[in-house]
Each structure stands twice: as structure tokens, then as C-alpha cells.
Coordinates of C-alpha atoms and ligand atoms in Angstrom, one line a residue:
M14 CA 1.4 -119.0 171.5
T15 CA 4.6 -117.3 169.4
D16 CA 5.1 -114.3 169.0
T17 CA 4.7 -115.0 165.2
E18 CA 0.7 -116.1 166.3
T19 CA 0.9 -113.3 168.5
F20 CA 1.2 -110.8 165.9
Q21 CA 4.5 -109.2 168.4
L22 CA 6.2 -106.8 166.1
S23 CA 9.5 -105.1 165.6
L24 CA 9.3 -101.2 164.9
A25 CA 10.8 -101.5 161.4
A26 CA 7.7 -104.6 160.4
A27 CA 5.5 -102.6 162.2
E28 CA 6.5 -99.2 159.4
T29 CA 6.3 -102.6 157.0
Y30 CA 2.7 -103.2 158.0
E31 CA 1.9 -99.2 157.5
T32 CA 2.7 -98.7 154.4
K33 CA 2.6 -101.9 152.7
F34 CA 0.0 -103.9 154.5
V35 CA -2.6 -101.6 155.1
P36 CA -3.0 -100.1 151.5
A37 CA -2.7 -103.6 150.7
L38 CA -5.4 -105.1 152.1
F39 CA -6.5 -103.4 155.7
G40 CA -7.9 -100.3 154.8
E41 CA -10.4 -100.6 152.8
W42 CA -12.2 -102.3 155.5
A43 CA -11.7 -99.7 158.0
P44 CA -14.4 -97.5 156.6
V45 CA -16.9 -100.5 156.1
V46 CA -16.1 -101.4 159.9
V47 CA -16.4 -97.4 161.5
E48 CA -20.2 -97.5 159.2
A49 CA -21.2 -100.8 160.8
A50 CA -20.8 -99.7 164.3
G51 CA -22.7 -96.4 163.0
V52 CA -20.3 -94.0 164.7
D53 CA -21.3 -90.7 164.0
R54 CA -20.2 -87.4 165.5
G55 CA -19.6 -86.8 169.3
Y56 CA -19.6 -89.7 170.0
D57 CA -16.7 -91.8 172.3
V58 CA -15.2 -94.4 169.9
L59 CA -12.6 -97.6 171.1
D60 CA -10.9 -99.1 168.5
V61 CA -9.1 -102.4 169.8
A62 CA -6.4 -104.0 168.7
C63 CA -5.7 -100.7 166.9
G64 CA -1.9 -101.7 164.9
T65 CA -1.4 -98.7 163.3
G66 CA -4.1 -96.9 163.7
V67 CA -6.2 -97.2 160.6
V68 CA -9.8 -98.1 161.6
A69 CA -9.0 -95.2 164.8
R70 CA -8.2 -92.8 162.1
E71 CA -11.7 -92.9 159.6
V72 CA -12.8 -93.0 163.8
A73 CA -11.3 -89.5 163.6
A74 CA -12.4 -88.3 160.4
R75 CA -16.5 -89.5 161.8
V76 CA -16.3 -88.2 164.8
G77 CA -15.3 -84.4 165.0
P78 CA -13.7 -82.6 167.7
T79 CA -16.8 -83.2 170.1
G80 CA -16.0 -87.1 169.7
R81 CA -13.6 -89.3 171.2
V82 CA -11.5 -92.2 169.5
V83 CA -8.6 -93.9 172.0
G84 CA -6.5 -97.0 170.0
V85 CA -5.2 -99.7 171.8
D86 CA -2.8 -102.5 171.0
I87 CA -0.9 -104.1 173.2
N88 CA 2.7 -104.1 170.1
E89 CA 4.3 -100.6 171.5
A90 CA 5.8 -100.6 168.1
M91 CA 2.5 -100.7 166.4
L92 CA 1.4 -98.0 168.8
T93 CA 4.3 -95.4 167.9
V94 CA 3.8 -96.1 163.9
A95 CA 0.1 -95.5 164.7
R96 CA 1.2 -92.3 166.9
R97 CA 4.3 -90.4 164.5
S98 CA 1.1 -90.4 161.6
R99 CA -1.9 -88.8 164.3
P100 CA -0.1 -87.6 167.5
D101 CA -3.4 -85.9 167.9
I102 CA -5.6 -89.4 168.5
E103 CA -5.0 -90.7 172.1
W104 CA -2.8 -94.0 171.6
R105 CA -2.7 -96.4 174.8
R106 CA -0.9 -99.7 175.1
A107 CA -3.2 -102.4 176.8
D108 CA -4.1 -105.8 176.1
V109 CA -7.8 -106.6 175.4
V110 CA -8.8 -108.2 178.3
A111 CA -7.3 -105.2 180.6
L112 CA -8.8 -102.5 178.7
P113 CA -7.9 -99.2 180.9
F114 CA -11.4 -97.8 180.9
A115 CA -14.3 -97.3 183.6
D116 CA -17.2 -99.5 182.7
G117 CA -19.5 -98.7 179.5
S118 CA -16.9 -95.8 178.4
F119 CA -18.0 -96.3 174.8
D120 CA -20.4 -95.4 172.8
A121 CA -18.9 -97.9 170.1
V122 CA -16.1 -100.5 170.5
V123 CA -14.3 -101.7 167.0
C124 CA -12.1 -104.7 166.9
Q125 CA -11.0 -105.5 162.9
A126 CA -8.8 -108.8 162.2
A127 CA -7.3 -109.4 165.2
L128 CA -10.1 -111.8 167.1
M129 CA -8.2 -114.4 166.0
F130 CA -5.1 -113.4 168.0
F131 CA -6.6 -113.5 171.4
P132 CA -5.4 -116.4 174.0
D133 CA -8.4 -116.0 174.9
R134 CA -11.8 -114.6 173.2
V135 CA -14.5 -114.9 175.0
A136 CA -12.2 -113.2 177.9
A137 CA -11.6 -110.6 175.2
V138 CA -15.1 -109.9 174.0
R139 CA -16.3 -110.0 177.6
E140 CA -14.3 -106.9 178.2
M141 CA -14.8 -105.0 175.2
R142 CA -18.4 -104.8 176.6
R143 CA -17.9 -104.0 179.7
V144 CA -16.9 -100.6 179.0
L145 CA -19.5 -100.4 176.1
K146 CA -22.1 -98.0 177.2
D147 CA -25.8 -99.0 177.6
D148 CA -27.0 -99.1 173.8
G149 CA -23.3 -99.0 172.6
K150 CA -22.5 -100.6 169.6
L151 CA -19.2 -104.1 169.2
V152 CA -18.1 -104.4 165.6
I153 CA -15.9 -107.1 165.4
Q154 CA -14.4 -107.7 161.6
V155 CA -12.6 -111.5 160.8
W156 CA -12.0 -112.7 157.8
A157 CA -13.8 -115.6 156.5
G158 CA -12.0 -120.1 156.8
L159 CA -10.5 -120.5 154.5
D160 CA -12.9 -122.6 152.2
A161 CA -13.7 -119.2 151.3
Q162 CA -10.6 -117.7 150.2
P163 CA -10.3 -118.9 146.8
A164 CA -7.0 -117.1 146.3
Y165 CA -5.6 -117.5 149.9
R166 CA -6.7 -121.5 149.8
R167 CA -4.6 -122.1 146.6
V168 CA -1.4 -120.7 148.6
V169 CA -2.1 -123.3 151.6
E170 CA -3.0 -125.9 149.3
I171 CA 0.5 -125.7 147.5
A172 CA 2.2 -125.4 150.3
A173 CA 0.4 -128.2 152.5
R174 CA 1.8 -130.4 149.0
H175 CA 5.2 -129.2 149.4
A176 CA 5.7 -128.9 152.9
G177 CA 3.3 -131.6 154.1
P178 CA -0.2 -131.4 156.6
D179 CA 1.1 -129.1 159.0
A180 CA 1.6 -126.6 156.9
V181 CA -2.1 -126.2 156.7
D182 CA -2.2 -125.1 160.5
L183 CA 1.0 -123.5 160.8
L184 CA -0.5 -121.3 157.9
S185 CA -4.4 -120.9 159.3
S186 CA -3.6 -118.6 162.2
Y187 CA -5.1 -115.9 160.1
W188 CA -8.4 -117.9 158.8
V189 CA -9.6 -119.4 162.1
M190 CA -12.8 -117.1 163.0
G191 CA -13.8 -117.3 160.3
D192 CA -16.7 -120.5 161.4
L193 CA -19.9 -118.0 161.6
D194 CA -21.4 -119.9 164.1
G195 CA -18.8 -120.2 166.0
T196 CA -17.8 -116.9 166.5
R197 CA -21.9 -116.4 166.9
N198 CA -21.2 -118.6 170.2
L199 CA -18.5 -116.4 171.2
I200 CA -20.5 -113.6 171.0
D201 CA -23.0 -114.7 173.2
D202 CA -21.4 -116.1 175.8
A203 CA -19.3 -113.3 176.3
G204 CA -22.9 -111.5 176.8
L205 CA -24.0 -110.1 173.6
A206 CA -26.9 -109.9 171.4
L207 CA -25.8 -110.5 167.8
T208 CA -27.7 -107.8 165.9
E209 CA -26.2 -108.4 162.4
A210 CA -23.6 -110.8 160.8
T211 CA -22.7 -109.5 156.8
T212 CA -19.9 -111.1 154.6
H213 CA -18.7 -108.6 152.7
V214 CA -15.9 -108.8 149.1
G215 CA -12.0 -107.2 149.7
T216 CA -9.5 -106.7 147.4
A217 CA -5.8 -107.8 148.7
R218 CA -3.6 -106.0 146.5
F219 CA -0.1 -107.2 146.0
D220 CA 3.3 -105.9 142.9
S221 CA 3.1 -109.5 142.0
I222 CA 1.8 -113.3 143.3
D223 CA 5.9 -113.5 144.8
E224 CA 4.7 -110.6 147.0
L225 CA 1.6 -112.1 148.3
V226 CA 2.9 -115.5 149.3
K227 CA 6.3 -114.2 150.9
I228 CA 4.2 -112.1 152.5
E229 CA 1.7 -115.5 153.3
V230 CA 4.1 -117.3 154.2
E231 CA 7.1 -114.9 156.2
S232 CA 4.2 -113.8 158.2
T233 CA 3.7 -117.2 159.9
P234 CA 5.7 -120.0 161.4
L235 CA 6.2 -122.0 158.1
I236 CA 9.2 -120.0 157.8
D237 CA 11.1 -121.0 160.1
R238 CA 10.0 -124.7 158.7
I239 CA 11.0 -125.2 155.3
D240 CA 14.2 -125.6 153.4
D241 CA 15.1 -122.3 150.9
A242 CA 14.2 -125.4 148.1
T243 CA 10.5 -125.8 149.4
Y244 CA 9.4 -122.1 149.8
Q245 CA 11.4 -121.7 145.7
A246 CA 8.5 -124.9 144.8
I247 CA 5.3 -123.5 146.4
I248 CA 6.3 -119.7 144.5
A249 CA 6.2 -121.5 141.1
D250 CA 3.7 -123.1 141.8
A251 CA 1.8 -120.2 143.2
R252 CA 2.3 -118.4 139.6
E253 CA 0.6 -121.2 137.4
A254 CA -2.2 -121.3 140.1
L255 CA -2.9 -117.6 141.4
R256 CA -2.1 -116.2 137.4
E257 CA -6.0 -116.1 137.6
F258 CA -5.7 -113.4 140.0
A259 CA -3.1 -111.4 137.9
A260 CA -4.3 -108.4 135.6
A261 CA -3.6 -107.4 133.1
D262 CA -0.3 -105.3 134.5
V263 CA 1.8 -106.8 137.0
R264 CA -0.5 -105.9 139.7
V265 CA -2.5 -109.0 141.5
A266 CA -5.5 -108.5 143.1
A267 CA -7.4 -111.3 145.2
P268 CA -10.7 -111.8 147.0
I269 CA -10.4 -111.6 150.6
V270 CA -13.7 -112.8 152.4
G271 CA -14.3 -111.2 155.4
H272 CA -17.2 -111.2 158.1
I273 CA -18.7 -107.7 159.8
F274 CA -20.5 -108.8 163.2
L275 CA -22.9 -106.0 164.9
A276 CA -23.5 -106.5 168.8
T277 CA -24.9 -104.6 171.3
R278 CA -25.1 -105.6 175.4
K279 CA -27.8 -108.3 175.7
P280 CA -30.3 -106.7 179.0
A281 CA -28.9 -107.0 182.4
Ligands
SAM4 C1 -3.0 -107.7 162.3 S1 -3.5 -106.3 162.9 C2 -4.5 -105.6 163.0 C3 -4.0 -104.2 163.4 C4 -5.5 -103.1 162.8 N1 -6.4 -103.2 163.8 C5 -6.2 -103.1 161.4 O1 -6.9 -103.8 161.3 O2 -5.0 -102.9 161.0 C6 -3.5 -107.4 164.5 C7 -3.7 -106.4 166.3 O3 -4.0 -106.7 166.9 C8 -3.0 -106.4 168.1 N2 -3.3 -108.2 169.6 C9 -2.8 -109.3 169.6 N3 -3.0 -109.3 171.0 C10 -3.5 -108.4 171.4 C11 -4.0 -108.1 172.5 N4 -3.7 -109.3 173.3 N5 -4.5 -107.0 172.8 C12 -4.5 -105.8 172.3 N6 -3.9 -105.9 170.8 C13 -3.6 -107.5 170.6 C14 -1.4 -107.0 167.7 O4 -0.3 -106.4 168.1 C15 -1.4 -106.5 166.1 O5 -1.6 -105.0 166.2

């Protein structure tokens, strides 16, 4: 996998993630994920692949001073930004397949918008299971498949028209966990019982259609495979195709669909 596919970032990119992407996209999902995990006062909770910490911050507000929140991420730049905004939360650098905690440490483990970046997803979910208490809850949030994403699907179709069919794969890393049965099987293979799977529609907010397209293209390997003329042609077509998502003002509000899976340990 390339750095782009595994989401390795510089400090500047992690800062942009926090100031731009979290409010634009990830922030509104954090309360949904934390609610699904039934996080309550005094709980011990692990946020896996925490990024800059939007979910961990939501957890901290709910568990109160008697609870424990730990955010784990493989990317030091993400953790640096997380630490700056909440030095009181415990942030640890680790790979999801080697979590630095004893078996049965947490009442809840949450993982938002990250499963698609893990090279061995069954091993990752198995490791999340290992650190759960016997009656603990695991919540995994992933984006639905491209077929279910009305705005993003159009961007990918336009990119494929201008840059060739390979563009679909290059732009698809976010959407690969959208197959509900596939993710259900993955959870089962990792030794967990699925309790609930729900689908939510969120809103991705950007200043303009150009910005939405730029973030989609520039955060994937497609940006390295196209020349400027092709890039400009993609942006020009997207301005037309996504016009309905640009409200009366200049802001864009594009639907983004996600699935939330709640699972518990299978009895041994
Ligand atoms: C799209 S971000 C999501 C961050 C955060 N959960 C949120 O909702 O804002 C994906 C995160 O997964 C992390 N990540 C990717 N592979 C990882 C791994 N093997 N172990 C731990 N974290 C990983 C990246 O560093 C990145 O912070």
C-alpha cells in the first residue's frame, strides 16, 4: 500500500485534517458512534485509529472523570494534533494489530472511518475484540459503497470518463467497506457477534464543488496519475454534475452515507 492508501500524513496535513475535514465530514459522526456504543459515565473506552481525536473527545465528555479514554493511532502527526487540543486525554501510538493493552481492558472500543485502511482487517478486528471486556461493545463505522453515495459517485464517474477506468480504483479506498455482507462476515470471522447494523446519512460540507473534488482527488493516488488538463476537465464537469448539492449560498452540502456496526464478543 502507498502512504496515501494507508493515510500516512505530515503534520501540516494532520492540521488540515483537524481544521477542515473534521468539521466538514467526520465531526457529525462522532456522537452517533459513541451513542451506538452506549458509552456512559465511568466507562473505559478505546478509540482505535483516532486520528486527531474527534471521537475520543466525544467519549471524554460522556465518561466523565471516573472513566478512561485512550486514543490510538499509527500516525504520530495525527496524535500531535490530538494532544495539542486535549493534553488531558491519553494518546498512544500503535498499529491496530498490536494494541498495547491487556486482554479485556475496555468497556467499549470504537473505530470510525478507518477500517478500510488496515491491510489485515480480520486481524485488526480480532485485536479490538481481544482488548474488550467480556460484556464490552465494539462499534465500527465505515462509509457505504460508492453506489450509495449520490454525490461522490458522480465525481468518480467523471474522473473515470477523463482519466480512464483505473481512476475508479484509485478513488475508491474510502468506499471499499460498503458491502454490508462483507463487513458482517469480517466481524464474524474476527470472533464477534453482530448485534446491530444501521445506516445513516450525513452531510459533507465544503466551501465549493471545486473544494469537494480537490479533497477527493488530492487525498488519493489519482492526483499523481493525471495531468493538469485532465484535472481541470474533471473539476469543470463536476461543477455541472454536482450543482444540485450547492445550496442557494455558495456552500456545498453533499450527502455521505455510512454504516455503523455494533458487535459483542461471541461466548468462548
Ligand atoms: C480517515 S482517518 C479517521 C480518523 C478518526 N477516526 C476520525 O474519525 O476522524 C483514518 C485514520 O486511521 C489511521 N490508521 C491507518 N492505519 C492504521 C493502523 N494500522 N493502525 C492504527 N491507525 C491506523 C490513520 O493514521 C488515520 O488517522
